[in-house]
Tab-separated table of C-alpha atoms in Angstrom:
chain	number	residue	atom	x	y	z
A	10	UNK	CA	27.432	33.223	10.497
A	11	UNK	CA	23.666	33.629	9.990
A	12	UNK	CA	22.752	32.803	13.580
A	13	UNK	CA	21.889	36.391	14.498
A	14	UNK	CA	19.347	38.400	12.489
A	15	UNK	CA	19.987	42.056	13.307
A	16	UNK	CA	18.456	43.329	10.047
A	17	UNK	CA	14.854	43.379	8.834
A	18	UNK	CA	15.855	41.289	5.796
A	19	UNK	CA	17.333	38.558	7.952
A	20	UNK	CA	14.293	38.461	10.234
A	21	UNK	CA	11.853	38.274	7.316
A	22	UNK	CA	13.810	35.431	5.730
A	23	UNK	CA	13.728	33.435	8.962
A	24	UNK	CA	9.972	33.710	9.246
A	25	UNK	CA	8.995	33.002	5.613
A	26	UNK	CA	12.126	31.930	3.707
A	27	UNK	CA	12.374	32.638	-0.007
A	28	UNK	CA	15.650	34.556	0.195
A	29	UNK	CA	18.697	33.039	-1.578
A	30	UNK	CA	20.994	34.940	0.793
A	31	UNK	CA	19.684	32.679	3.557
A	32	UNK	CA	19.522	29.256	1.885
A	33	UNK	CA	18.873	27.352	5.121
A	34	UNK	CA	15.710	29.265	5.990
A	35	UNK	CA	12.614	27.145	5.476
A	36	UNK	CA	10.153	29.657	6.887
A	37	UNK	CA	9.524	29.054	10.574
A	38	UNK	CA	6.182	30.874	10.453
A	39	UNK	CA	4.943	28.590	7.649
A	40	UNK	CA	4.964	25.337	9.627
A	41	UNK	CA	1.217	25.019	10.094
A	42	UNK	CA	0.911	26.638	13.517
A	43	UNK	CA	-2.604	26.707	14.958
A	44	UNK	CA	-2.185	27.711	18.595
A	45	UNK	CA	0.335	29.253	20.960
A	46	UNK	CA	0.685	29.768	24.682
A	47	UNK	CA	3.160	31.979	26.536
A	48	UNK	CA	4.283	31.078	30.047
A	49	UNK	CA	6.475	33.794	31.497
A	50	UNK	CA	8.887	32.868	34.270
A	51	UNK	CA	9.475	36.550	35.032
A	52	UNK	CA	8.843	40.066	33.687
A	53	UNK	CA	11.317	42.857	34.401
A	54	UNK	CA	10.202	46.465	33.825
A	55	UNK	CA	12.523	49.468	33.704
A	56	UNK	CA	11.006	52.719	32.513
A	57	UNK	CA	10.214	52.412	28.817
A	58	UNK	CA	11.616	48.887	28.544
A	59	UNK	CA	10.400	45.494	29.664
A	60	UNK	CA	12.141	42.126	29.499
A	61	UNK	CA	10.456	38.747	29.747
A	62	UNK	CA	11.815	35.232	30.059
A	63	UNK	CA	9.829	32.004	29.824
A	64	UNK	CA	8.433	29.416	27.418
A	65	UNK	CA	6.468	29.778	24.210
A	66	UNK	CA	4.445	26.651	23.442
A	67	UNK	CA	3.352	26.219	19.817
A	68	UNK	CA	0.901	23.656	18.432
A	69	UNK	CA	0.720	22.824	14.724
A	70	UNK	CA	-2.172	21.576	12.592
A	71	UNK	CA	-1.306	17.939	13.369
A	72	UNK	CA	-1.357	18.553	17.111
A	73	UNK	CA	2.421	18.424	17.496
A	74	UNK	CA	3.646	20.654	20.312
A	75	UNK	CA	6.939	22.566	20.200
A	76	UNK	CA	8.263	24.324	23.290
A	77	UNK	CA	10.976	26.974	23.055
A	78	UNK	CA	12.792	29.022	25.687
A	79	UNK	CA	12.159	32.690	24.909
A	80	UNK	CA	13.561	36.046	26.058
A	81	UNK	CA	12.167	39.313	24.727
A	82	UNK	CA	13.025	42.937	25.466
A	83	UNK	CA	10.331	45.470	24.549
A	84	UNK	CA	10.730	49.239	24.110
A	85	UNK	CA	7.867	51.743	24.187
A	86	UNK	CA	8.549	54.304	21.466
A	87	UNK	CA	7.570	57.975	21.354
A	88	UNK	CA	4.116	57.091	19.964
A	89	UNK	CA	3.445	54.614	22.754
A	90	UNK	CA	3.913	51.512	20.593
A	91	UNK	CA	5.685	48.591	22.260
A	92	UNK	CA	8.363	47.169	19.952
A	93	UNK	CA	10.643	44.144	20.233
A	94	UNK	CA	14.285	45.209	20.524
A	95	UNK	CA	15.819	41.922	21.630
A	96	UNK	CA	14.513	38.433	20.888
A	97	UNK	CA	16.389	35.300	21.912
A	98	UNK	CA	14.883	31.869	21.208
A	99	UNK	CA	16.302	28.395	21.781
A	100	UNK	CA	15.144	24.833	22.182
A	101	UNK	CA	15.061	23.633	25.794
A	102	UNK	CA	18.194	21.936	27.020
A	103	UNK	CA	17.677	18.183	27.140
A	104	UNK	CA	20.150	16.593	29.540
A	105	UNK	CA	21.366	13.115	28.767
A	106	UNK	CA	21.666	10.325	31.256
A	107	UNK	CA	24.839	8.530	32.222
A	108	UNK	CA	22.775	5.828	33.898
A	109	UNK	CA	23.257	2.437	32.284
A	110	UNK	CA	20.295	0.843	30.562
A	111	UNK	CA	19.233	-2.490	31.974
A	112	UNK	CA	18.086	-5.405	29.833
A	113	UNK	CA	14.764	-5.359	31.667
A	114	UNK	CA	14.224	-1.757	30.545
A	115	UNK	CA	14.996	-2.701	26.954
A	116	UNK	CA	12.542	-5.594	26.985
A	117	UNK	CA	9.866	-3.378	28.534
A	118	UNK	CA	10.407	-0.737	25.836
A	119	UNK	CA	10.056	-3.370	23.129
A	120	UNK	CA	6.850	-4.715	24.663
A	121	UNK	CA	5.557	-1.162	24.913
A	122	UNK	CA	6.205	-0.632	21.206
A	123	UNK	CA	4.295	-3.797	20.335
A	124	UNK	CA	1.324	-2.895	22.537
A	125	UNK	CA	1.294	0.609	21.063
A	126	UNK	CA	0.988	-0.865	17.563
A	127	UNK	CA	-2.038	-2.895	18.670
A	128	UNK	CA	-3.556	0.135	20.412
A	129	UNK	CA	-3.303	2.269	17.270
A	130	UNK	CA	-4.939	-0.457	15.169
A	131	UNK	CA	-7.860	-0.993	17.545
A	132	UNK	CA	-8.336	2.740	18.107
A	133	UNK	CA	-8.563	3.227	14.352
A	134	UNK	CA	-11.246	0.552	14.076
A	135	UNK	CA	-13.261	1.778	17.060
A	136	UNK	CA	-12.814	5.556	16.961
A	137	UNK	CA	-11.600	6.487	13.476
A	138	UNK	CA	-8.520	7.889	11.807
A	139	UNK	CA	-8.346	11.256	13.557
A	140	UNK	CA	-8.197	9.718	17.034
A	141	UNK	CA	-5.766	7.011	15.910
A	142	UNK	CA	-3.513	9.624	14.315
A	143	UNK	CA	-3.461	11.674	17.518
A	144	UNK	CA	-2.593	8.545	19.498
A	145	UNK	CA	0.171	7.608	17.035
A	146	UNK	CA	1.671	11.083	17.342
A	147	UNK	CA	1.673	10.857	21.128
A	148	UNK	CA	3.327	7.429	20.953
A	149	UNK	CA	6.025	8.680	18.584
A	150	UNK	CA	6.737	11.607	20.910
A	151	UNK	CA	7.030	9.260	23.887
A	152	UNK	CA	8.885	6.328	22.284
A	153	UNK	CA	11.159	7.889	19.651
A	154	UNK	CA	13.914	10.502	19.940
A	155	UNK	CA	12.908	13.015	17.279
A	156	UNK	CA	13.228	15.825	19.836
A	157	UNK	CA	16.970	15.073	19.958
A	158	UNK	CA	17.445	15.152	16.179
A	159	UNK	CA	16.976	12.825	13.209
A	160	UNK	CA	15.953	9.257	14.029
A	161	UNK	CA	17.528	6.581	11.835
A	162	UNK	CA	14.225	4.951	10.883
A	163	UNK	CA	14.002	2.587	7.926
A	164	UNK	CA	10.472	1.114	7.898
A	165	UNK	CA	9.582	-2.205	6.298
A	166	UNK	CA	7.375	-0.983	3.465
A	167	UNK	CA	9.049	2.131	2.084
A	168	UNK	CA	10.880	2.705	-1.159
A	169	UNK	CA	12.603	5.268	-3.366
A	170	UNK	CA	13.329	8.734	-2.034
A	171	UNK	CA	11.021	8.108	0.917
A	172	UNK	CA	12.681	4.914	2.164
A	173	UNK	CA	14.164	6.539	5.263
A	174	UNK	CA	11.974	8.424	7.720
A	175	UNK	CA	14.344	10.588	9.729
A	176	UNK	CA	11.642	13.144	10.633
A	177	UNK	CA	8.615	12.862	12.913
A	178	UNK	CA	6.325	13.735	10.003
A	179	UNK	CA	7.682	10.858	7.919
A	180	UNK	CA	7.355	8.398	10.798
A	181	UNK	CA	3.770	9.445	11.585
A	182	UNK	CA	2.820	9.128	7.917
A	183	UNK	CA	4.251	5.614	7.753
A	184	UNK	CA	2.250	4.462	10.740
A	185	UNK	CA	-1.119	6.054	9.894
A	186	UNK	CA	-0.908	7.520	6.377
A	187	UNK	CA	-3.132	10.549	5.679
A	188	UNK	CA	-0.286	12.721	4.398
A	189	UNK	CA	-0.246	13.899	0.782
A	190	UNK	CA	3.512	14.367	0.979
A	191	UNK	CA	3.852	10.568	1.359
A	192	UNK	CA	1.329	9.232	-1.189
A	193	UNK	CA	2.461	5.594	-0.954
A	194	UNK	CA	1.820	5.308	2.786
A	195	UNK	CA	-1.246	3.246	3.610
A	196	UNK	CA	-0.804	3.298	7.388
A	197	UNK	CA	1.134	0.284	8.625
A	198	UNK	CA	-0.271	0.591	12.149
A	199	UNK	CA	-3.853	0.491	10.850
A	200	UNK	CA	-3.693	-3.069	9.506
A	201	UNK	CA	-5.769	-4.741	12.201
A	202	UNK	CA	-2.944	-5.883	14.481
A	203	UNK	CA	-3.960	-7.842	17.570
A	204	UNK	CA	-0.726	-9.307	18.935
A	205	UNK	CA	2.997	-8.572	18.724
A	206	UNK	CA	5.692	-11.029	19.797
A	207	UNK	CA	9.362	-10.053	19.951
A	208	UNK	CA	12.152	-12.619	19.728
A	209	UNK	CA	15.563	-11.064	20.222
A	210	UNK	CA	18.618	-12.733	18.761
A	211	UNK	CA	20.907	-10.521	20.861
A	212	UNK	CA	20.882	-7.398	23.021
A	213	UNK	CA	23.995	-5.194	23.170
A	214	UNK	CA	24.130	-2.693	26.044
A	215	UNK	CA	26.736	0.070	26.177
A	216	UNK	CA	26.181	2.619	28.908
A	217	UNK	CA	23.016	4.604	28.203
A	218	UNK	CA	22.423	2.987	24.801
A	219	UNK	CA	21.224	-0.478	23.862
A	220	UNK	CA	20.854	-2.178	20.481
A	221	UNK	CA	18.657	-5.192	19.808
A	222	UNK	CA	18.354	-7.490	16.805
A	223	UNK	CA	15.772	-10.154	16.162
A	224	UNK	CA	12.281	-10.866	14.899
A	225	UNK	CA	9.027	-9.056	15.466
A	226	UNK	CA	6.057	-11.325	14.790
A	227	UNK	CA	2.696	-9.604	14.310
A	228	UNK	CA	-0.727	-11.234	14.128
A	229	UNK	CA	-3.731	-9.420	12.680
A	230	UNK	CA	-7.437	-9.770	13.491
A	231	UNK	CA	-7.827	-12.489	10.848
A	232	UNK	CA	-5.008	-14.583	12.283
A	233	UNK	CA	-2.550	-13.730	9.500
A	234	UNK	CA	1.035	-13.598	10.756
A	235	UNK	CA	3.733	-11.219	9.490
A	236	UNK	CA	7.352	-11.607	10.609
A	237	UNK	CA	9.965	-8.880	10.106
A	238	UNK	CA	13.681	-8.624	10.844
A	239	UNK	CA	14.135	-5.766	13.312
A	240	UNK	CA	17.036	-3.774	14.737
A	241	UNK	CA	16.455	-1.056	17.327
A	242	UNK	CA	18.816	1.257	19.161
A	243	UNK	CA	17.489	2.779	22.381
A	244	UNK	CA	18.872	5.823	24.177
A	245	UNK	CA	18.159	6.713	27.821
A	246	UNK	CA	17.391	10.426	28.076
A	247	UNK	CA	17.872	12.766	31.020
A	248	UNK	CA	14.507	11.800	32.478
A	249	UNK	CA	15.391	8.109	32.406
A	250	UNK	CA	13.052	7.333	29.508
A	251	UNK	CA	14.192	4.989	26.737
A	252	UNK	CA	13.833	6.454	23.269
A	253	UNK	CA	14.289	4.808	19.892
A	254	UNK	CA	17.026	6.585	17.934
A	255	UNK	CA	17.549	3.892	15.281
A	256	UNK	CA	14.946	1.508	13.867
A	257	UNK	CA	15.579	-0.743	10.872
A	258	UNK	CA	12.896	-3.146	9.689
A	259	UNK	CA	12.823	-5.465	6.681
A	260	UNK	CA	11.069	-8.571	5.426
A	261	UNK	CA	13.088	-11.788	5.883
A	262	UNK	CA	15.213	-12.882	2.941
A	263	UNK	CA	13.625	-15.703	0.938
A	264	UNK	CA	16.245	-17.836	-0.896
A	265	UNK	CA	13.507	-19.491	-2.981
A	266	UNK	CA	11.073	-16.748	-3.951
A	267	UNK	CA	8.053	-17.654	-6.116
A	268	UNK	CA	8.858	-17.571	-9.803
A	269	UNK	CA	7.067	-14.781	-11.647
A	270	UNK	CA	4.483	-15.673	-14.266
A	271	UNK	CA	5.873	-14.538	-17.624
A	272	UNK	CA	3.446	-13.949	-20.459
A	273	UNK	CA	4.204	-15.096	-24.030
A	274	UNK	CA	2.509	-14.189	-27.282
A	275	UNK	CA	-0.350	-16.191	-28.713
A	276	UNK	CA	-1.124	-15.891	-32.443
A	277	UNK	CA	-4.856	-16.198	-31.835
A	278	UNK	CA	-5.422	-14.059	-28.765
A	279	UNK	CA	-3.972	-12.063	-25.896
A	280	UNK	CA	-0.740	-12.956	-24.156
A	281	UNK	CA	-0.975	-15.979	-21.874
A	282	UNK	CA	1.511	-17.469	-19.466
A	283	UNK	CA	3.627	-20.595	-20.102
A	284	UNK	CA	1.947	-22.204	-17.077
A	285	UNK	CA	-1.514	-21.857	-18.657
A	286	UNK	CA	-0.131	-22.892	-22.029
A	287	UNK	CA	1.315	-26.076	-20.518
A	288	UNK	CA	-2.031	-26.993	-19.058
A	289	UNK	CA	-3.780	-26.516	-22.412
A	290	UNK	CA	-1.309	-27.738	-25.015
A	291	UNK	CA	1.042	-30.088	-23.227
A	292	UNK	CA	3.658	-27.388	-22.865
A	293	UNK	CA	4.906	-26.962	-26.436
A	294	UNK	CA	6.098	-23.418	-26.999
A	295	UNK	CA	7.983	-22.615	-30.192
A	296	UNK	CA	10.156	-19.497	-30.075
A	297	UNK	CA	7.707	-17.765	-27.784
A	298	UNK	CA	4.729	-18.785	-29.948
A	299	UNK	CA	2.328	-21.303	-28.456
A	300	UNK	CA	1.832	-24.469	-30.470
A	301	UNK	CA	-1.902	-25.133	-30.768
A	302	UNK	CA	-3.333	-28.634	-31.231
A	303	UNK	CA	-6.971	-27.705	-31.839
């Protein structure tokens, strides 16, 4: 029931938030906008009124572009000032596709994701963070479905309240870092990747969606190999493009993880581990106190 803002109070809250009467308002005007462009489809004039319909294209400080469908009606008042009397704004309609996804399309999308990871890494090394970040943003916009809504993205190396990255901002930060809101992100895509191999265990296709499960095996510039368990769900949009709408990644389960080194107290110095103690004393530890023979 707060869709329409016919009062000044409601309009102000939408633009800057901070009004408990409108708890869902985050402040649309506060989202880091840096540029705008207006592309009118038509302008209708009738005496002291004028109505326009078209697109408003907004660009934020990270280079992300948002396009909205916009209709305005303007009224020239008695002093000659043109004022907005009607303002309708909506996100563009994004038609979905009923065309079935083919397995070949799924495999191509997976290969594209792997090559994109390599491209971000090499761009970072050759051209710097700013260019790599721009490239990563373009890849996210092309490969993921954030324009449809939240993406169910659980990256490999995230934890706590920031484990799940359902927003574009969170995804971009995971891949390239450089975001104070996500201080633990070091930029997964910047880690020198040179090759990505995908081994699917199974591919499930259901109409215009497909889900895959298997391994992604990544090799960096030093030859180090990292293998992760990966599940993706792809969705074919109205333009026929496959978009990732779910992405779960985790390190493989290790049934025999390395045993942690546990320190014990030494009466003659700092804490040392039982492993070191065994090498020095023959392994005699009495109630947590190392038995010394010297």
